[in-house]
mmCIF file of C-alpha atoms in Angstrom:
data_model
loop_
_atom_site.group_PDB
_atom_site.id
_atom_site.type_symbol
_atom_site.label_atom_id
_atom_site.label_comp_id
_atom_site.label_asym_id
_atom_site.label_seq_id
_atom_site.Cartn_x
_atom_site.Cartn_y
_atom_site.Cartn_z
ATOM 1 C CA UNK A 1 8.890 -17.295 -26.322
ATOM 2 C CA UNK A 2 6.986 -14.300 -25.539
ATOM 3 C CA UNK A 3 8.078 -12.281 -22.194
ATOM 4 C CA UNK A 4 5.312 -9.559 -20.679
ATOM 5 C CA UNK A 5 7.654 -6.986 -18.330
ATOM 6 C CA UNK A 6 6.527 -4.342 -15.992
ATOM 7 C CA UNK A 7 9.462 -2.461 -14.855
ATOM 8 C CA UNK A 8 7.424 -0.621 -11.983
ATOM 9 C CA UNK A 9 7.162 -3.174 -9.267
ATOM 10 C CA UNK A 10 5.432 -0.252 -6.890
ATOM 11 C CA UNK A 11 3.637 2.847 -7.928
ATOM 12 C CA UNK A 12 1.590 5.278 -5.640
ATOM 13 C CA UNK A 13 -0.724 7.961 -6.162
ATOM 14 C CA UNK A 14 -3.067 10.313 -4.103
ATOM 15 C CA UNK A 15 -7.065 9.605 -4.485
ATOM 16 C CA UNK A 16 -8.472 11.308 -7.237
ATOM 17 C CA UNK A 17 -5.318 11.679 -9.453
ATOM 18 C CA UNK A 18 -4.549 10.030 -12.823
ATOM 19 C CA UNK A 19 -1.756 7.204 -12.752
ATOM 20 C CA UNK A 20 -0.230 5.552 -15.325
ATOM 21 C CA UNK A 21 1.143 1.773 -15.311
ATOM 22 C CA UNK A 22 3.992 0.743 -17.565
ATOM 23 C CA UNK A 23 4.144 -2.567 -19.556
ATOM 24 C CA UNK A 24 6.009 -4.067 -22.432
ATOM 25 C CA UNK A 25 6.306 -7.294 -24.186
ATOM 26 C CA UNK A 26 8.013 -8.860 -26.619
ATOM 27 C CA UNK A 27 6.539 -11.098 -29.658
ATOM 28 C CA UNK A 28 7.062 -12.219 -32.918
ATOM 29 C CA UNK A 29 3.440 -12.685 -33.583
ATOM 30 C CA UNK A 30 1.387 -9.538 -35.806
ATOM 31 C CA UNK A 31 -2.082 -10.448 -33.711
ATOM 32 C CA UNK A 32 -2.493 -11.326 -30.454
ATOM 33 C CA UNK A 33 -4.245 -10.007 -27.239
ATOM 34 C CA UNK A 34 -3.348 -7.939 -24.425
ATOM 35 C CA UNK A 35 -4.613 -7.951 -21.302
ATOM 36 C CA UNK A 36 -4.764 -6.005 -17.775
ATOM 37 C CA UNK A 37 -5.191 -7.767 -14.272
ATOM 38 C CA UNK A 38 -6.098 -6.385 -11.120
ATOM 39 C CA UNK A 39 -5.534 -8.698 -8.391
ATOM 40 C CA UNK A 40 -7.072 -6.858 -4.916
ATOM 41 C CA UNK A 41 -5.664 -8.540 -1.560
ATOM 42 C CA UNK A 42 -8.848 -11.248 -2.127
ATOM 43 C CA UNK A 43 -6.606 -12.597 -4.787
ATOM 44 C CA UNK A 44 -9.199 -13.002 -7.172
ATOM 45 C CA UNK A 45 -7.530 -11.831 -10.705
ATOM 46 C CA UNK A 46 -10.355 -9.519 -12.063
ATOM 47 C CA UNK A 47 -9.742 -8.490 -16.188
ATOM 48 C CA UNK A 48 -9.758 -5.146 -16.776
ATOM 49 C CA UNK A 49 -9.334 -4.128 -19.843
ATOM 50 C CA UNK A 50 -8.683 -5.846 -22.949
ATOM 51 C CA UNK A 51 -7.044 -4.817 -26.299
ATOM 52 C CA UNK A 52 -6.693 -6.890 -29.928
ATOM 53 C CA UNK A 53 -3.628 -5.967 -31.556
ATOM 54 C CA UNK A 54 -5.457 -5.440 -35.083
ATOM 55 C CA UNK A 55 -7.500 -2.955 -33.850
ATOM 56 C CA UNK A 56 -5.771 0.532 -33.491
ATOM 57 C CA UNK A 57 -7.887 2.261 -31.128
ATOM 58 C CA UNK A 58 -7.147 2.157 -27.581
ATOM 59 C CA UNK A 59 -9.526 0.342 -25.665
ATOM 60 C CA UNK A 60 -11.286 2.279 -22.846
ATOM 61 C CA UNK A 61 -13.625 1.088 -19.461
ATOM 62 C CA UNK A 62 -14.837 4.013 -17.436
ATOM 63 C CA UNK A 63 -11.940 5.260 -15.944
ATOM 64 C CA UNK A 64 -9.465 2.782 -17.338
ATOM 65 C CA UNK A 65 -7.607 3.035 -20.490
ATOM 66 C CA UNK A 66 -4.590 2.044 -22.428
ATOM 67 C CA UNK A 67 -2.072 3.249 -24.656
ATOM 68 C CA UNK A 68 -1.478 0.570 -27.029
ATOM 69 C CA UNK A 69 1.829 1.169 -29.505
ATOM 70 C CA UNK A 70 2.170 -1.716 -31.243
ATOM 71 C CA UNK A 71 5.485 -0.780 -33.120
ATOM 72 C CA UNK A 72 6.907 -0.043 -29.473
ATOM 73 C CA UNK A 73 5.798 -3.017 -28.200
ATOM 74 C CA UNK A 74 4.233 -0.689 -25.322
ATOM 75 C CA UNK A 75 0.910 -1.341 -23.343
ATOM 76 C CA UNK A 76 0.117 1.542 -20.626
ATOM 77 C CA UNK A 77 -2.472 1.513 -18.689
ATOM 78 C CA UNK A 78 -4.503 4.971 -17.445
ATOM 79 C CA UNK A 79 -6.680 5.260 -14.463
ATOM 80 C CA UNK A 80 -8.053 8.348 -14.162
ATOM 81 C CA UNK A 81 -9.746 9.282 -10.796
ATOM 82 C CA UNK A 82 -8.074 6.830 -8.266
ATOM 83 C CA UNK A 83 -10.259 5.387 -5.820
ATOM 84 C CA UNK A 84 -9.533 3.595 -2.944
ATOM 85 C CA UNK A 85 -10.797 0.612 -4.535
ATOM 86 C CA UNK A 86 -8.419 0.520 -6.881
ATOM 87 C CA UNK A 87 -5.545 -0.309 -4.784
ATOM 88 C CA UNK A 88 -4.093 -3.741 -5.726
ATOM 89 C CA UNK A 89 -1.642 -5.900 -7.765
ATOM 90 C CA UNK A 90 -1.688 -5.129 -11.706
ATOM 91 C CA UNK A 91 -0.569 -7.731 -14.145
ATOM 92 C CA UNK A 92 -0.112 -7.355 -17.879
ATOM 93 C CA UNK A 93 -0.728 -10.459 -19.475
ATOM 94 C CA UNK A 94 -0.152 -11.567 -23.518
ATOM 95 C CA UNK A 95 -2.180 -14.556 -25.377
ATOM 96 C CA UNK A 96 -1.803 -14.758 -29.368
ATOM 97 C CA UNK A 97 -5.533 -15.764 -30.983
ATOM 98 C CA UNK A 98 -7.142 -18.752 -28.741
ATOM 99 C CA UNK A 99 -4.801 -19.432 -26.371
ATOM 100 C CA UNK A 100 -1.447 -20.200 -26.915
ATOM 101 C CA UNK A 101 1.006 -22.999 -26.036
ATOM 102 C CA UNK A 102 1.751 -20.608 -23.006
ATOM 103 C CA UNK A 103 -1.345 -19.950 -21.623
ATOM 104 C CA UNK A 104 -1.725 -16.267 -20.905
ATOM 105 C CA UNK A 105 1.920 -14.755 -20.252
ATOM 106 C CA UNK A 106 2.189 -12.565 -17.104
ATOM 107 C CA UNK A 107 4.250 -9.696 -16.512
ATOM 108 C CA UNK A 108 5.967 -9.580 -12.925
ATOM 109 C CA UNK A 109 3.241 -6.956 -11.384
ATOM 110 C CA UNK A 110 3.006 -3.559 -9.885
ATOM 111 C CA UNK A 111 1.820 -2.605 -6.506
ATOM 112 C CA UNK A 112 -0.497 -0.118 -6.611
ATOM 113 C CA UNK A 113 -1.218 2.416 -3.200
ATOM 114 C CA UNK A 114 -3.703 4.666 -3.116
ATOM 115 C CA UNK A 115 -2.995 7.888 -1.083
ATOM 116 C CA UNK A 116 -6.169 8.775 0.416
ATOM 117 C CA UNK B 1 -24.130 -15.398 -15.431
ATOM 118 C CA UNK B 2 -22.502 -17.216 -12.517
ATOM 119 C CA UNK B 3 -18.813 -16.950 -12.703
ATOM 120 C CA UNK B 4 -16.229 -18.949 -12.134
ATOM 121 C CA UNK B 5 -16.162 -21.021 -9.059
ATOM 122 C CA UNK B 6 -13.151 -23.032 -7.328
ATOM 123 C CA UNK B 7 -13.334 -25.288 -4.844
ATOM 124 C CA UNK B 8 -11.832 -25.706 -1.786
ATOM 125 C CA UNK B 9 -10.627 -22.062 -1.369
ATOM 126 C CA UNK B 10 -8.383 -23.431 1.661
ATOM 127 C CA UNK B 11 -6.280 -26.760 1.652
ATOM 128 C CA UNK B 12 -3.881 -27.611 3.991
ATOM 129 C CA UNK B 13 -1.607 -31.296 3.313
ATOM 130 C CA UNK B 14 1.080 -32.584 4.589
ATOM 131 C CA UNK B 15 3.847 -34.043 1.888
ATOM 132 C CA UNK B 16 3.674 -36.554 0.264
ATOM 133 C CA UNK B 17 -0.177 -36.611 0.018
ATOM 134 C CA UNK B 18 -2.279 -35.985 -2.938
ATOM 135 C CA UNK B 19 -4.339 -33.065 -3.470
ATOM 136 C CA UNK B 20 -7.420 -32.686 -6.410
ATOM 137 C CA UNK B 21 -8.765 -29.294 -7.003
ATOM 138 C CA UNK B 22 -11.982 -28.699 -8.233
ATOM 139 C CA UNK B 23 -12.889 -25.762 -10.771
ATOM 140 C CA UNK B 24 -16.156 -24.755 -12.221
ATOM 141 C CA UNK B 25 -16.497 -22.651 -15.501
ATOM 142 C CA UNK B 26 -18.461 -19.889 -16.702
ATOM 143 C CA UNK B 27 -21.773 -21.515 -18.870
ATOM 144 C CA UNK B 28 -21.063 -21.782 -22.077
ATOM 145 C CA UNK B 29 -16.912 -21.599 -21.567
ATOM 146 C CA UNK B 30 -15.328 -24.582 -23.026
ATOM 147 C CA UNK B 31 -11.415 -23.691 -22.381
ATOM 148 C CA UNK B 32 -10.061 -24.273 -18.972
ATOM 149 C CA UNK B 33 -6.899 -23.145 -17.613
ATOM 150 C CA UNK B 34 -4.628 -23.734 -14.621
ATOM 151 C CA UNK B 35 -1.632 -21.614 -13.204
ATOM 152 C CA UNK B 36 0.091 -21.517 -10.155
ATOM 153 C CA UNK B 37 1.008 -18.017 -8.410
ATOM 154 C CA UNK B 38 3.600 -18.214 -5.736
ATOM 155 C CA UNK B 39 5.631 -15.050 -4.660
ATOM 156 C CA UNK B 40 9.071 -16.123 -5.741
ATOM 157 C CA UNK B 41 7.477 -17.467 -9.584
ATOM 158 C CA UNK B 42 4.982 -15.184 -10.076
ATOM 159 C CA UNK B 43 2.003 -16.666 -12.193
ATOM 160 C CA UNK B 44 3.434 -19.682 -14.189
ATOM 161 C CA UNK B 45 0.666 -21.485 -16.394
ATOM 162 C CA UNK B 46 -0.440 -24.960 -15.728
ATOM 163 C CA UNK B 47 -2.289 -26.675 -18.540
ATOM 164 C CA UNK B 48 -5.413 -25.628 -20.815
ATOM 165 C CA UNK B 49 -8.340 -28.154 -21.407
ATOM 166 C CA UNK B 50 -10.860 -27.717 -23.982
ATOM 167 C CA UNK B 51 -13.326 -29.892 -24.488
ATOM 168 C CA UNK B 52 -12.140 -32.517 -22.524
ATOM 169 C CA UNK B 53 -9.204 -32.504 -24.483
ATOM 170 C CA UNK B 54 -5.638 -31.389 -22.787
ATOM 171 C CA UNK B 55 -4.786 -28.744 -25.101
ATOM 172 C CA UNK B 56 -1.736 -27.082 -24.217
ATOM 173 C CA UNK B 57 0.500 -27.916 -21.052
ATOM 174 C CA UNK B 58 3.665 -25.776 -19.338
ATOM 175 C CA UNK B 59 6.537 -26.877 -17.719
ATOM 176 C CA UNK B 60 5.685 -28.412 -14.728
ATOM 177 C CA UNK B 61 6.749 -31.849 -13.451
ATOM 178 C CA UNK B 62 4.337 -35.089 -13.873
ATOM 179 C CA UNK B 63 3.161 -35.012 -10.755
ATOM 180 C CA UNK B 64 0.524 -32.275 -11.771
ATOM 181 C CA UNK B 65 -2.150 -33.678 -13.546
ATOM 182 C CA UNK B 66 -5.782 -32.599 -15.355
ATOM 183 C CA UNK B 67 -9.119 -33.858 -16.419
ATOM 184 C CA UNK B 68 -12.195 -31.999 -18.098
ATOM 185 C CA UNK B 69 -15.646 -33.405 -17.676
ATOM 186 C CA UNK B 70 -17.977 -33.161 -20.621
ATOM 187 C CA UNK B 71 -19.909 -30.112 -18.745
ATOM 188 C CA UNK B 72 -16.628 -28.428 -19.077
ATOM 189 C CA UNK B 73 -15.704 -28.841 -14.934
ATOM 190 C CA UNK B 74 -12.350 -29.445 -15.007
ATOM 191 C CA UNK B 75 -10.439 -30.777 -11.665
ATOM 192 C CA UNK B 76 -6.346 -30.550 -11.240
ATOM 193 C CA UNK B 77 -4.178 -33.127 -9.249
ATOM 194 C CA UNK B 78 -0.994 -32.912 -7.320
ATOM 195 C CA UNK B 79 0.344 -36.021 -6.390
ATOM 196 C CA UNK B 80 3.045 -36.819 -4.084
ATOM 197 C CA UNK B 81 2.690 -33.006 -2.376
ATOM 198 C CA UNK B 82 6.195 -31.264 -1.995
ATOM 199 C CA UNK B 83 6.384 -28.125 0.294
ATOM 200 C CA UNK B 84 7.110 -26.131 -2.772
ATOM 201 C CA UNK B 85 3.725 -26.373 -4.254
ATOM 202 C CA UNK B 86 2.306 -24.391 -1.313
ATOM 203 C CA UNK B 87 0.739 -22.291 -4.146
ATOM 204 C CA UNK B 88 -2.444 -20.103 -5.221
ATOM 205 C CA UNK B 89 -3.760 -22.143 -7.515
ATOM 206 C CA UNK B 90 -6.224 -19.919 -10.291
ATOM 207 C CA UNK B 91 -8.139 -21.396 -12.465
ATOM 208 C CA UNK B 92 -9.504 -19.418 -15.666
ATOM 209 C CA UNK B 93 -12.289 -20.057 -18.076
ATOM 210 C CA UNK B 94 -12.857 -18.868 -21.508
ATOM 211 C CA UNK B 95 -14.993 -19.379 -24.660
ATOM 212 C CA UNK B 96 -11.819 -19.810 -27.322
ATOM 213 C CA UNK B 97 -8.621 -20.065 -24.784
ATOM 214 C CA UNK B 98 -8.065 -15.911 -24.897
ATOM 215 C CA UNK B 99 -9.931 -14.021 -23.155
ATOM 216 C CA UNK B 100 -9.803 -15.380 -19.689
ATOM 217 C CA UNK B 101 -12.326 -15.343 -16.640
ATOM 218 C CA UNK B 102 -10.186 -16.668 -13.094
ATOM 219 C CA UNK B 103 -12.000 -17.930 -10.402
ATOM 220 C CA UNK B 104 -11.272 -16.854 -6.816
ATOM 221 C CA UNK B 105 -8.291 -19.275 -6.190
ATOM 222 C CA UNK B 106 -7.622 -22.156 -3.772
ATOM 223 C CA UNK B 107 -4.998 -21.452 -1.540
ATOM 224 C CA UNK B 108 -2.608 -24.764 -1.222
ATOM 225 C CA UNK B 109 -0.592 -24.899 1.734
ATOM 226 C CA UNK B 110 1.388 -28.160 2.273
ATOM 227 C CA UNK B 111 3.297 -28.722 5.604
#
């Protein structure tokens, strides 16, 4: 079965600054999807960002980005320019091609605070 | 487009009763998905339909149940509430069962 872990259950950073979320998983599958989650204290999940494992390049929205090393089996994500808004719960989540048996596999979560 | 919509947000039952949730997809999404988030589980997945068909299901006792409509609504069951299914319960729509879209959550609490 394929595990998603996030080792940083809490990270903080000051407004404006760049912070970096850590996230790794473990498959046996060669294509598949990855996936971050921000969850705000609405608790609506909201998709951030999403990368295909075929694809080499690092996927990027505005101020979000990843760091996708496949051999690793390492997903970071960047925000650059922390806003207030961005304070929340971030899940990493894992899906081979259509779904899988799983659903989408969640990692445990970070708590992100923004500093103002 | 409208996205996805769940409804009620807010439930409280008492155990023993039975519970239906009621989930709406994005147009044109034909993959629904279920999962439960509670603090001590973290996000644990439900059962996928697509199509009205139950595709994939997770570990989860009987007692939780689906249905998709043929406009691609889909509604989940509890029966026979136990206080441990006080839950969020998301529900996620997609085109092909990746790339999912969650709805805002109803909030389960059973007393």
């Amino acid at each position: 079965a394929q595990t998603v872990t996030q080792s940083q259950p809490e990270m903080s950073v000051q407004e404006a600054e760049t912070v970096t979320l850590s996230c790794t998983y473990d498959t046996s599958e060669s294509d598949y999807y990855l996936f971050w989650y921000k969850q705000p204290p609405s608790r609506q999940m909201i998709l951030v960002i999403r990368q295909e494992a075929y694809k080499q390049q690092n996927a990027t929205e505005n101020r979000f980005s990843v760091n996708f090393q496949k051999a690793a089996k390492s997903f970071s994500l960047k925000i650059s320019d922390s806003q207030l808004g961005d304070a929340a719960m971030y899940f990493c989540a894992y899906t081979p091609p259509g779904g899988g048996a799983d659903g989408l596999t969640f990692g445990k979560g970070t708590h992100l605070i923004i500093q103002p | 487009k409208a996205g996805v919509t769940q409804t009620p947000r807010y439930l409280i039952k008492t155990r023993g009763q039975q519970v239906t949730l009621s989930c709406s997809p994005i147009s044109g999404h034909r993959s629904v998905s279920w999962y439960q988030q509670t603090p001590g589980q973290g996000l644990q997945f439900l059962f996928e339909y697509f199509s009205e068909t139950q595709r994939n299901k997770g570990n989860f006792p009987g007692r939780f149940s689906g249905r998709q409509f043929s406009n691609s609504r889909s509604e989940m069951n509890v029966s026979t509430l136990e206080l441990g299914d006080s839950a969020l319960y998301l529900c996620a729509s997609s085109i092909q069962g990746d790339t999912q879209y969650f709805g805002p959550g109803t909030r389960l609490t059973v007393l």
